[in-house]
Coordinates of C-alpha atoms in Angstrom, one line a residue:
Chain A
X201 CA 168.3 212.8 134.8
X202 CA 169.6 209.9 132.7
X203 CA 168.2 206.5 133.4
X204 CA 171.1 204.6 132.0
X205 CA 174.6 205.9 131.4
X206 CA 177.7 204.3 130.0
X207 CA 181.2 205.9 130.0
X208 CA 184.4 204.6 128.5
X209 CA 182.9 201.2 127.6
X210 CA 185.4 198.9 126.1
X211 CA 185.1 195.2 125.4
X212 CA 188.0 193.0 124.4
X213 CA 187.5 189.4 123.4
X214 CA 190.5 187.1 123.8
X215 CA 194.0 188.0 124.9
X216 CA 197.4 188.7 123.5
X217 CA 197.9 189.0 119.8
X218 CA 194.5 187.3 119.1
X219 CA 192.6 189.8 121.1
X220 CA 189.7 191.5 119.4
X221 CA 188.4 194.9 120.6
X222 CA 184.7 194.9 119.9
X223 CA 183.9 198.1 121.8
X224 CA 186.2 201.1 122.1
X225 CA 185.6 203.8 124.7
X226 CA 181.9 204.1 124.0
X227 CA 179.7 206.5 125.8
X228 CA 176.0 206.5 125.9
X229 CA 173.3 208.3 127.9
X230 CA 169.6 207.7 127.8
X231 CA 166.9 209.6 129.6
X232 CA 163.7 208.2 131.0
X233 CA 161.0 207.9 128.3
X234 CA 163.6 208.5 125.5
X235 CA 163.6 206.4 122.4
X236 CA 167.1 205.6 121.2
X237 CA 168.4 203.6 118.3
X238 CA 171.9 202.2 117.9
X239 CA 172.7 201.7 114.3
X240 CA 175.7 200.4 112.4
X241 CA 176.9 197.8 110.0
X242 CA 177.4 194.2 110.9
X243 CA 180.3 193.8 113.4
X244 CA 180.3 197.5 114.4
X245 CA 179.8 196.6 118.1
X246 CA 176.1 197.6 118.5
X247 CA 175.0 194.2 120.0
X248 CA 178.2 194.2 122.1
X249 CA 177.2 197.6 123.5
X250 CA 173.7 196.3 124.3
X251 CA 175.1 193.2 126.0
X252 CA 177.4 195.5 128.0
X253 CA 174.6 197.9 129.1
X254 CA 172.4 194.9 130.2
X255 CA 175.4 193.4 132.0
X256 CA 174.7 190.1 130.1
X257 CA 178.3 190.4 128.9
X258 CA 179.9 193.2 131.0
X259 CA 182.5 195.5 129.5
X260 CA 186.2 194.9 130.0
X261 CA 186.5 198.5 131.1
X262 CA 184.2 201.4 131.7
X263 CA 181.4 202.4 134.0
X264 CA 177.7 201.9 133.8
X265 CA 175.1 203.6 136.0
X266 CA 171.4 202.9 136.4
X267 CA 169.2 205.6 137.7
X268 CA 172.3 207.3 139.2
X269 CA 173.5 204.1 140.8
X270 CA 176.8 202.7 139.6
X271 CA 176.3 199.1 138.7
X272 CA 179.6 198.5 136.8
X273 CA 182.9 200.2 137.5
X274 CA 186.1 199.6 135.6
X275 CA 184.5 196.5 134.0
X276 CA 183.6 195.1 137.4
X277 CA 179.9 194.4 138.0
X278 CA 178.9 195.8 141.4
X279 CA 175.4 194.4 141.6
X280 CA 173.3 191.2 141.0
X281 CA 173.0 191.6 137.3
X282 CA 170.1 189.1 137.0
X283 CA 168.1 190.9 139.6
X284 CA 168.8 194.2 138.0
X285 CA 167.5 192.9 134.6
X286 CA 164.5 191.2 136.2
X287 CA 163.4 194.3 138.1
X288 CA 164.6 197.3 136.0
X289 CA 165.1 196.1 132.4
X290 CA 163.1 194.5 129.7
X291 CA 164.9 192.7 127.0
X292 CA 163.6 191.9 123.5
X293 CA 165.5 189.4 121.3
X294 CA 165.9 189.2 117.6
X295 CA 164.6 185.6 117.7
X296 CA 161.8 186.4 120.2
X297 CA 163.1 183.7 122.6
X298 CA 159.8 182.8 124.0
X299 CA 160.0 179.7 126.2
X300 CA 158.4 177.0 124.0
X301 CA 156.9 174.9 126.8
X302 CA 155.1 177.9 128.3
X303 CA 151.8 179.3 126.9
X304 CA 151.6 182.9 125.7
X305 CA 150.1 184.0 129.0
X306 CA 152.8 182.1 131.0
X307 CA 155.6 183.6 128.9
X308 CA 154.3 187.1 129.6
X309 CA 153.8 186.4 133.3
X310 CA 157.2 184.8 133.7
X311 CA 159.2 187.9 134.8
X312 CA 156.5 188.7 137.4
X313 CA 156.6 185.2 138.8
X314 CA 160.4 185.2 138.8
X315 CA 160.3 188.5 140.7
X316 CA 158.2 186.8 143.3
X317 CA 154.7 187.9 142.4
X318 CA 151.9 185.4 143.3
X319 CA 150.7 183.5 140.3
X320 CA 147.3 185.1 140.4
X321 CA 148.7 188.6 140.3
X322 CA 151.2 187.7 137.6
X323 CA 148.6 186.1 135.4
X324 CA 146.2 189.0 135.9
X325 CA 148.9 191.5 134.9
X326 CA 149.9 189.4 131.9
X327 CA 146.3 188.9 130.8
X328 CA 145.6 192.7 130.9
X329 CA 148.7 193.3 128.8
X330 CA 147.8 190.7 126.2
X331 CA 144.3 192.2 126.0
X332 CA 145.9 195.6 125.2
X333 CA 147.9 194.0 122.4
X334 CA 144.9 192.1 121.0
X335 CA 146.5 188.8 121.9
X336 CA 144.0 187.8 124.6
X337 CA 142.7 185.1 122.2
X338 CA 146.1 183.6 122.0
X339 CA 146.8 183.5 125.7
X340 CA 146.5 179.7 126.1
X341 CA 148.5 178.6 123.1
X342 CA 152.2 177.8 122.9
X343 CA 154.6 180.0 120.9
X344 CA 155.1 177.4 118.1
X345 CA 151.5 178.1 117.0
X346 CA 152.0 181.9 116.8
X347 CA 153.1 183.8 113.7
X348 CA 156.4 185.7 113.8
X349 CA 154.6 189.0 114.4
X350 CA 152.5 187.6 117.2
X351 CA 155.6 186.0 118.9
X352 CA 157.4 189.4 118.8
X353 CA 154.4 191.2 120.3
X354 CA 154.3 188.6 123.1
X355 CA 158.1 189.1 123.6
X356 CA 157.4 192.9 123.9
X357 CA 154.7 192.2 126.4
X358 CA 157.1 190.0 128.4
X359 CA 159.7 192.8 128.3
X360 CA 157.3 195.4 129.7
X361 CA 155.3 193.4 132.1
X362 CA 157.6 194.3 135.0
X363 CA 157.4 198.0 134.3
X364 CA 161.1 198.3 133.6
X365 CA 163.0 201.6 133.5
X366 CA 164.8 200.5 130.3
X367 CA 163.7 198.3 127.4
X368 CA 166.6 196.9 125.5
X369 CA 165.8 195.4 122.1
X370 CA 168.3 193.6 119.9
X371 CA 167.3 193.7 116.2
X372 CA 163.6 193.2 117.2
X373 CA 162.4 193.5 113.6
X374 CA 165.1 191.5 111.8
X375 CA 163.0 188.4 111.5
X376 CA 159.8 190.3 110.4
X377 CA 158.6 191.9 107.2
X378 CA 158.5 195.6 106.9
X379 CA 154.9 196.0 107.8
X380 CA 155.1 193.8 110.9
X381 CA 158.5 195.4 111.8
X382 CA 157.0 198.8 111.8
X383 CA 154.1 197.6 113.9
X384 CA 156.5 196.2 116.5
X385 CA 158.5 199.5 116.5
X386 CA 155.3 201.4 116.9
X387 CA 154.3 199.2 119.8
X388 CA 157.7 199.8 121.5
X389 CA 157.3 203.5 121.0
X390 CA 153.8 203.4 122.5
X391 CA 154.6 201.2 125.4
X392 CA 157.8 203.2 126.2
X393 CA 155.9 206.5 126.3
X394 CA 153.0 205.1 128.2
X395 CA 155.2 203.6 130.8
X396 CA 157.9 206.2 130.9
X397 CA 160.6 203.7 130.0
X398 CA 163.7 204.4 128.0
X399 CA 163.8 202.3 124.9
X400 CA 167.2 201.3 123.4
X401 CA 166.9 199.5 120.1
X402 CA 169.7 198.0 118.1
X403 CA 168.9 197.9 114.4
X404 CA 170.5 198.2 111.1
X405 CA 167.3 199.1 109.3
X406 CA 167.0 202.9 108.7
X407 CA 163.3 202.5 107.9
X408 CA 162.6 201.5 111.4
X409 CA 163.9 204.5 113.3
X410 CA 161.4 207.0 112.3
X411 CA 160.3 209.1 115.3
X412 CA 163.3 208.1 117.5
X413 CA 164.6 210.7 119.8
X414 CA 168.2 209.9 119.3
X415 CA 170.3 207.7 117.0
X416 CA 173.8 206.5 117.8
X417 CA 175.8 205.4 114.8
X418 CA 178.6 202.9 115.4
X419 CA 181.5 201.7 113.3
X420 CA 184.5 199.5 114.4
X421 CA 183.4 199.5 118.0
X422 CA 183.2 203.2 118.3
X423 CA 180.2 205.5 118.6
X424 CA 180.8 208.0 115.8
X425 CA 177.8 210.2 115.9
X426 CA 174.6 210.7 117.8
X427 CA 171.7 212.5 116.1
X428 CA 168.1 213.4 116.7
X429 CA 166.0 210.7 115.1
X430 CA 165.2 211.4 111.4
X431 CA 167.2 214.7 111.5
X432 CA 170.7 214.3 110.2
X433 CA 171.5 217.9 111.1
X434 CA 170.8 217.3 114.8
X435 CA 174.2 215.9 115.6
X436 CA 175.1 216.0 119.3
X437 CA 178.4 214.2 119.3
Chain B
X77 CA 154.3 178.6 138.1
X78 CA 156.3 175.3 138.0
X79 CA 158.6 175.3 135.0
X80 CA 159.5 171.6 135.2
X81 CA 155.8 170.7 135.3
X82 CA 155.1 172.9 132.3
X83 CA 158.0 171.4 130.4
X84 CA 156.9 167.8 131.3
X85 CA 153.4 168.6 130.2
X86 CA 154.6 170.1 126.9
X87 CA 156.7 167.0 126.1
X88 CA 154.4 164.5 127.8
X89 CA 154.6 161.8 125.2
X90 CA 158.4 161.7 125.2
X91 CA 158.4 162.0 129.0
X92 CA 156.0 159.1 129.4
X93 CA 158.0 156.9 127.0
X94 CA 161.3 157.7 128.8
X95 CA 159.6 157.0 132.1
X96 CA 158.4 153.7 130.8
X97 CA 161.9 152.8 129.9
X98 CA 163.1 153.7 133.4
X99 CA 160.1 151.9 134.8
X100 CA 161.1 148.7 133.0
X101 CA 164.5 148.9 134.5
X102 CA 163.2 149.6 138.0
X103 CA 160.6 146.8 137.6
X104 CA 163.5 144.5 137.0
X105 CA 165.2 145.8 140.1
X106 CA 162.0 145.3 142.0
X107 CA 161.6 141.8 140.6
X108 CA 165.1 140.9 141.7
X109 CA 164.5 142.2 145.2
X110 CA 161.2 140.3 145.2
X111 CA 162.9 137.1 144.0
X112 CA 165.4 137.3 146.8
X113 CA 162.7 138.0 149.3
X114 CA 160.7 135.1 147.9
X115 CA 163.7 132.9 148.1
X116 CA 164.2 133.6 151.8
X117 CA 160.5 133.2 152.5
X118 CA 160.4 129.9 150.6
X119 CA 163.4 128.6 152.5
X120 CA 162.1 129.7 155.8
X121 CA 158.6 128.3 155.1
X122 CA 160.1 124.9 154.7
X123 CA 162.0 125.2 158.0
X124 CA 159.1 126.8 159.9
X125 CA 156.6 124.4 158.3
X126 CA 158.5 121.5 159.9
X127 CA 157.4 122.8 163.3
X128 CA 160.6 121.8 165.1
X129 CA 162.4 123.6 167.9
X130 CA 165.6 121.7 167.4
X131 CA 167.2 119.9 164.5
X132 CA 169.5 117.1 165.4
X133 CA 172.0 116.5 162.6
X134 CA 175.3 114.7 162.0
X135 CA 178.1 116.2 164.0
X136 CA 180.4 118.5 162.1
X137 CA 177.7 119.4 159.5
X138 CA 175.3 122.3 159.3
X139 CA 172.3 120.2 158.6
X140 CA 170.5 118.7 155.5
X141 CA 170.1 122.1 153.8
X142 CA 173.8 122.9 153.7
X143 CA 175.5 119.5 153.3
X144 CA 175.1 115.7 153.7
X145 CA 173.9 114.8 157.1
X146 CA 173.1 111.3 158.2
X147 CA 171.8 110.1 161.5
X148 CA 170.3 106.8 162.5
X149 CA 166.6 106.6 162.1
X150 CA 166.1 105.3 165.6
X151 CA 168.0 108.2 167.2
X152 CA 164.7 109.8 167.8
X153 CA 163.9 107.3 170.5
X154 CA 166.9 108.3 172.6
X155 CA 166.1 112.0 172.0
X156 CA 162.5 111.5 173.2
X157 CA 163.9 110.3 176.5
X158 CA 165.6 113.7 177.1
X159 CA 163.9 115.9 179.7
X160 CA 162.0 118.7 178.1
X161 CA 161.5 116.9 174.7
X162 CA 157.8 116.6 173.8
X163 CA 158.3 114.8 170.5
X164 CA 161.1 113.8 168.1
X165 CA 160.9 112.3 164.6
X166 CA 163.3 111.5 161.9
X167 CA 163.1 113.2 158.5
X168 CA 164.8 112.8 155.2
X169 CA 165.3 115.6 152.6
X170 CA 166.3 115.2 149.1
X171 CA 166.1 117.2 145.8
X172 CA 164.8 114.7 143.2
X173 CA 163.2 114.6 139.8
X174 CA 159.6 113.5 139.7
X175 CA 158.0 112.0 136.6
X176 CA 154.4 112.2 135.5
X177 CA 154.1 110.6 132.1
X178 CA 156.4 112.6 129.9
X179 CA 156.6 115.5 132.3
X180 CA 159.7 115.9 134.5
X181 CA 159.6 118.1 137.5
X182 CA 162.3 118.9 140.1
X183 CA 160.9 118.7 143.7
X184 CA 162.1 118.9 147.2
X185 CA 161.2 115.6 148.7
X186 CA 160.6 115.3 152.5
X187 CA 160.1 112.0 154.1
X188 CA 158.6 111.8 157.5
X189 CA 156.6 109.5 159.7
X190 CA 152.8 109.9 159.2
X191 CA 151.3 112.6 161.4
X192 CA 154.7 113.3 163.0
X193 CA 157.0 116.3 162.9
X194 CA 158.2 117.0 159.3
X195 CA 154.8 116.3 157.8
X196 CA 152.8 119.4 156.9
X197 CA 150.6 120.5 159.8
X198 CA 147.6 120.9 157.4
X199 CA 146.7 120.2 153.8
X200 CA 144.9 122.7 151.5
X201 CA 143.0 119.8 149.7
X202 CA 142.8 116.1 150.0
X203 CA 144.0 114.3 153.1
X204 CA 147.2 113.6 155.0
X205 CA 149.3 110.5 154.2
X206 CA 147.4 107.5 155.7
X207 CA 149.1 104.5 154.2
X208 CA 152.7 103.4 155.0
X209 CA 153.9 103.5 151.5
X210 CA 153.4 105.1 148.0
X211 CA 151.3 108.1 149.0
X212 CA 152.3 111.7 148.5
X213 CA 151.3 115.2 149.5
X214 CA 152.4 117.7 146.9
X215 CA 152.5 121.5 146.9
X216 CA 150.1 123.3 144.6
X217 CA 153.1 124.7 142.8
X218 CA 153.8 121.2 141.5
X219 CA 150.6 121.4 139.6
X220 CA 149.6 117.8 140.4
X221 CA 146.0 116.9 140.7
X222 CA 144.6 114.8 143.6
X223 CA 144.6 111.1 142.6
X224 CA 147.3 111.6 140.0
X225 CA 150.1 109.0 139.7
X226 CA 153.7 110.1 139.7
X227 CA 157.1 108.2 139.8
X228 CA 160.3 108.9 141.7
X229 CA 163.0 106.5 140.9
X230 CA 161.5 103.0 141.0
X231 CA 158.6 104.1 143.2
X232 CA 155.1 105.1 142.1
X233 CA 153.0 107.4 144.2
X234 CA 149.4 108.5 144.4
X235 CA 148.9 112.2 145.2
X236 CA 146.4 112.2 148.2
X237 CA 146.8 115.7 149.5
X238 CA 147.9 119.2 148.5
X239 CA 149.7 121.9 150.4
X240 CA 149.9 125.6 149.6
X241 CA 153.1 127.7 149.7
X242 CA 155.6 125.0 150.6
X243 CA 158.7 125.4 148.3
X244 CA 162.4 125.0 148.7
X245 CA 165.0 127.8 148.6
X246 CA 165.5 126.9 145.0
X247 CA 161.8 127.5 144.3
X248 CA 161.1 123.8 143.8
X249 CA 157.7 122.6 145.2
X250 CA 157.9 120.4 148.3
X251 CA 156.4 116.9 148.2
X252 CA 155.9 114.8 151.3
X253 CA 156.1 111.0 151.4
X254 CA 156.5 108.5 154.1
X255 CA 159.9 108.2 155.7
X256 CA 160.2 104.6 154.4
X257 CA 159.7 105.7 150.8
X258 CA 162.1 108.6 151.2
X259 CA 164.7 106.3 152.7
X260 CA 164.3 103.9 149.8
X261 CA 164.7 106.7 147.3
X262 CA 167.7 108.2 149.0
X263 CA 169.6 105.3 150.6
X264 CA 168.6 102.1 148.7
X265 CA 171.2 101.2 146.0
X266 CA 170.2 100.1 142.6
X267 CA 170.0 96.3 141.8
X268 CA 173.2 96.4 139.8
X269 CA 175.1 98.2 142.6
X270 CA 173.7 95.7 145.2
X271 CA 174.9 92.8 143.0
X272 CA 178.4 94.3 142.6
X273 CA 178.7 95.1 146.3
X274 CA 177.6 91.6 147.2
X275 CA 180.2 90.1 144.9
X276 CA 182.9 92.4 146.4
X277 CA 181.8 91.4 149.9
X278 CA 182.0 87.7 149.1
X279 CA 185.5 88.2 147.7
X280 CA 186.6 90.0 150.8
X281 CA 185.1 87.5 153.2
X282 CA 186.4 84.4 151.3
X283 CA 189.9 85.9 151.8
X284 CA 189.5 85.8 155.5
X285 CA 189.2 81.9 155.6
X286 CA 186.5 79.7 157.2
X287 CA 184.6 80.5 160.3
X288 CA 183.7 84.1 159.5
X289 CA 180.3 85.6 158.6
X290 CA 179.0 84.8 155.1
X291 CA 178.1 87.6 152.6
X292 CA 174.3 86.9 152.8
X293 CA 174.2 87.6 156.5
X294 CA 176.4 90.8 156.3
X295 CA 174.7 92.3 153.3
X296 CA 171.7 93.8 155.1
X297 CA 174.0 95.7 157.4
X298 CA 175.9 97.2 154.5
X299 CA 172.8 98.1 152.7
X300 CA 171.2 99.8 155.7
X301 CA 168.5 102.2 154.7
X302 CA 167.4 103.0 158.3
X303 CA 168.9 106.4 158.1
X304 CA 167.6 109.9 158.2
X305 CA 169.0 113.4 157.4
X306 CA 167.9 114.9 160.7
X307 CA 165.8 114.3 163.7
X308 CA 163.2 117.1 164.3
X309 CA 162.6 117.8 168.0
X310 CA 159.6 119.6 169.5
X311 CA 160.1 120.8 173.1
X312 CA 157.8 121.2 176.0
X313 CA 156.8 124.8 176.6
X314 CA 158.8 125.0 179.8
X315 CA 161.9 123.4 178.3
X316 CA 165.1 125.5 177.8
X317 CA 166.1 125.1 174.2
X318 CA 169.8 125.7 174.7
X319 CA 169.9 123.3 177.6
X320 CA 168.3 120.5 175.7
X321 CA 170.5 121.2 172.7
X322 CA 173.6 121.2 174.9
X323 CA 172.6 117.9 176.4
X324 CA 172.0 116.2 173.0
X325 CA 175.3 117.6 171.7
X326 CA 177.2 115.9 174.5
X327 CA 176.4 112.6 172.8
X328 CA 179.0 111.8 170.2
X329 CA 178.3 112.3 166.5
X330 CA 175.4 114.7 166.8
X331 CA 174.8 118.3 166.7
X332 CA 171.6 120.0 167.9
X333 CA 170.7 123.2 166.0
X334 CA 167.9 125.5 166.8
X335 CA 165.3 126.5 164.2
X336 CA 166.9 129.9 164.2
X337 CA 170.3 128.4 163.4
X338 CA 168.8 126.4 160.6
X339 CA 167.3 129.6 159.2
X340 CA 170.7 131.3 159.6
X341 CA 172.3 128.4 157.7
X342 CA 169.8 128.8 154.8
X343 CA 169.8 132.6 154.6
X344 CA 173.5 133.2 155.3
X345 CA 175.1 130.2 153.7
X346 CA 172.9 128.6 151.1
X347 CA 171.2 131.7 149.9
X348 CA 174.1 134.1 150.5
X349 CA 175.6 133.6 147.1
X350 CA 172.3 134.1 145.3
X351 CA 171.8 137.2 147.5
X352 CA 175.1 138.6 146.5
X353 CA 174.5 137.9 142.9
X354 CA 171.0 139.5 143.0
X355 CA 172.4 142.5 144.9
X356 CA 175.1 142.9 142.3
X357 CA 172.5 142.8 139.6
X358 CA 170.4 145.3 141.4
X359 CA 173.3 147.7 142.0
X360 CA 174.3 147.3 138.3
X361 CA 170.7 148.0 137.1
X362 CA 170.5 151.0 139.5
X363 CA 173.8 152.3 138.2
X364 CA 172.5 151.8 134.6
X365 CA 169.3 153.7 135.6
X366 CA 171.4 156.5 137.1
X367 CA 173.5 156.8 133.9
X368 CA 170.4 156.7 131.7
X369 CA 168.5 159.3 133.7
X370 CA 171.7 161.4 133.8
X371 CA 172.0 161.2 130.0
X372 CA 168.3 161.9 129.4
X373 CA 168.4 164.9 131.7
X374 CA 171.6 166.1 130.2
X375 CA 170.1 165.8 126.7
X376 CA 166.9 167.5 127.8
X377 CA 169.1 170.3 129.3
X378 CA 171.1 170.6 126.1
X379 CA 167.9 170.9 124.1
X380 CA 166.9 173.8 126.5
X381 CA 170.2 175.6 126.2
X382 CA 168.7 178.7 124.6
X383 CA 165.7 178.7 126.9
X384 CA 168.0 178.5 129.9
X385 CA 170.1 181.3 128.4
X386 CA 166.8 183.3 127.9
X387 CA 165.8 182.7 131.5
X388 CA 169.2 184.0 132.6
X389 CA 168.8 187.1 130.5
X390 CA 165.3 187.7 131.8
X391 CA 166.8 187.5 135.3
X392 CA 166.0 184.0 136.6
X393 CA 168.3 183.1 139.4
X394 CA 170.5 179.9 139.3
X395 CA 168.2 178.4 141.9
X396 CA 165.2 178.5 139.6
X397 CA 167.2 176.9 136.8
X398 CA 168.7 174.2 139.0
X399 CA 165.2 173.4 140.4
X400 CA 163.9 173.0 136.9
X401 CA 166.5 170.4 136.1
X402 CA 166.2 168.6 139.5
X403 CA 162.4 168.5 139.4
X404 CA 162.5 167.0 135.9
X405 CA 165.0 164.4 137.0
X406 CA 162.9 163.5 140.1
X407 CA 159.8 163.5 138.0
X408 CA 161.3 161.1 135.6
X409 CA 162.5 158.8 138.4
X410 CA 159.2 158.9 140.2
X411 CA 157.3 158.2 137.0
X412 CA 159.6 155.3 136.3
X413 CA 159.2 154.0 139.8
X414 CA 155.4 154.2 139.7
X415 CA 155.3 152.5 136.3
X416 CA 157.7 149.9 137.5
X417 CA 155.7 149.2 140.6
X418 CA 152.5 149.0 138.5
X419 CA 154.2 146.7 136.1
X420 CA 155.6 144.3 138.7
X421 CA 152.3 144.4 140.5
X422 CA 150.5 143.1 137.4
X423 CA 153.1 140.5 136.5
X424 CA 154.8 139.1 139.6
X425 CA 152.4 136.2 139.7
X426 CA 153.5 135.0 136.3
X427 CA 157.1 134.6 137.4
X428 CA 158.3 131.0 137.6
X429 CA 159.2 131.4 141.2
X430 CA 157.9 133.4 144.1
X431 CA 158.4 137.2 143.8
X432 CA 157.6 138.7 147.2
X433 CA 157.1 142.4 146.9
X434 CA 157.3 144.0 150.3
X435 CA 156.2 147.6 150.8
X436 CA 159.2 148.3 153.0
X437 CA 161.5 147.2 150.1
X438 CA 159.6 149.4 147.8
X439 CA 160.0 152.4 150.1
X440 CA 163.7 151.8 150.4
X441 CA 163.9 151.6 146.6
X442 CA 161.9 154.8 146.3
X443 CA 164.5 156.5 148.5
X444 CA 167.3 155.1 146.4
X445 CA 165.5 156.3 143.2
X446 CA 165.1 159.8 144.6
X447 CA 168.8 159.7 145.5
X448 CA 170.0 158.6 142.1
X449 CA 167.7 161.1 140.4
X450 CA 169.3 163.9 142.4
X451 CA 172.7 162.5 141.6
X452 CA 171.8 162.1 137.9
X453 CA 170.5 165.7 137.7
X454 CA 173.9 167.1 138.8
X455 CA 175.4 166.7 135.3
X456 CA 172.4 168.6 133.8
X457 CA 172.4 171.3 136.5
X458 CA 176.2 171.8 136.0
X459 CA 175.5 172.1 132.2
X460 CA 172.6 174.4 132.7
X461 CA 174.5 176.7 135.1
X462 CA 177.4 177.0 132.7
X463 CA 175.1 178.1 129.8
X464 CA 176.3 181.5 128.6
X465 CA 173.4 184.0 128.7
X466 CA 174.7 185.6 125.5
X467 CA 173.6 182.4 123.7
X468 CA 170.0 183.8 123.9
X469 CA 171.0 186.8 121.8
X470 CA 172.1 184.9 118.7
X471 CA 170.4 182.5 116.2
X472 CA 167.3 182.6 114.1
X473 CA 163.6 182.7 114.8
X474 CA 162.0 179.8 116.7

């Protein structure tokens, strides 16, 4: 059963003659534990699709379901989008977006605290996660003192700390060199599999999608093809 | 996990510096409140220090603190005869300049009969006035040493006693002299004026023809200094204040005011304008504080735009974000309040006039500060809640 499914997703910015259609009738389906990449050139609509799926910027038209529950119908959001993201999604940003005035540990614990977990429970969970990522020694420092790779690993930890059903990552390796980028992708793969979460990664870097289960290619706001990762012959759409 | 606390701790230096700025503003607000309170206390101390139950003043006036009031010095004898009156004594009040060598000092002069109503009930140092003339009791605020010589007009005085905490509503120290000295200072005309008046009198009388009084015999009547500004009255414990006052008021030309009425005259009439001015200053400063806090909080919110967007993307509810802004605003206000209180607590003694810091005034101000901080945070909260969460998805690395 698909954990997230989008049908007929369309996003139009503006109105009248100046209207720009960034997403046109896109359809996407991701199963639990599946590793999916959305690729395409700049302006192809891949980030718009990610924003729509996360309900950060809901589609103008189309339906989105989460674990079989419809959360957006005809472009109308049917649920508390923030609560949905807090409890069932983990989001990773291109620029890491760690909260600068919180320590590494506090950044990772933040989603648990926001979801209502007691501080002690949240910090224990965050500390365990940081230990697993070899970041325990950096738990007490602020993000400004971390390297780019460390910041992105902390951001990944923050995205998975709530055991989300889906992890959505927007160009998570764009600000990293190839080696660190591969390490972050490997981490996403590992954590996704370990936790049974679907991982949807928006990227424009072909080198980063090795081992992905499915790859969606987008141009001009449309999903043109979906293939098995690394196997151009495995076209499904 | 308190986000506001973490943000404040992270930007502690800037927060403390901003709090200090707010603290200076609030210290000024506190000082102004303290100055007003001190002004009232000073004014009341002078009235209460006189120890009178009634003040008999010139009819149609509100007494010596509000306007010119003149009554005959010997009126006290008639008042003493009224049933229920324990004691009555004339007093003269005047704001004068005192000289000590090259030093000039404005003082509130009170002239009273030795040991009678109007004289200070006790001295902090030295002794009460013993001689009929040329002795003075000065308040410590005048900074005059015992035995020092000072001049007022043509008269020279020796400071024989010191009081503590007797100042006028203007903050001038009070000095006590004998009634005779005070009358001479206030009512005796200068030699030149006396000569001119005598010449005018002679000219007037010569025009009336022979048989009338000559100028030399009339002059003392015209130059009468046996006047006072009020007669202070102390009542027997059993006496009815209003009844005695009503009885004295039935006499022509006099008005009997209670001590409470005199206090009312000072606090409502004389100090009222100063009160309004100080209130206006305080309101202006609080408005400035509100605007400054609002701008600081707004700027701090603007700087956190991406963090707020990130919080929204992660799933933080609006309540969490609004609380963050509100708590920072309250934190800033409370820090400013505490720094202001500490500052005024360390400096109020150095003010040129009394600054009376009352805890109740401070608690009221604290309530106002909390209110203006909540108000000031609204702009920041409005800004924070309008942040588009998609802002978190763009931009470069931190």
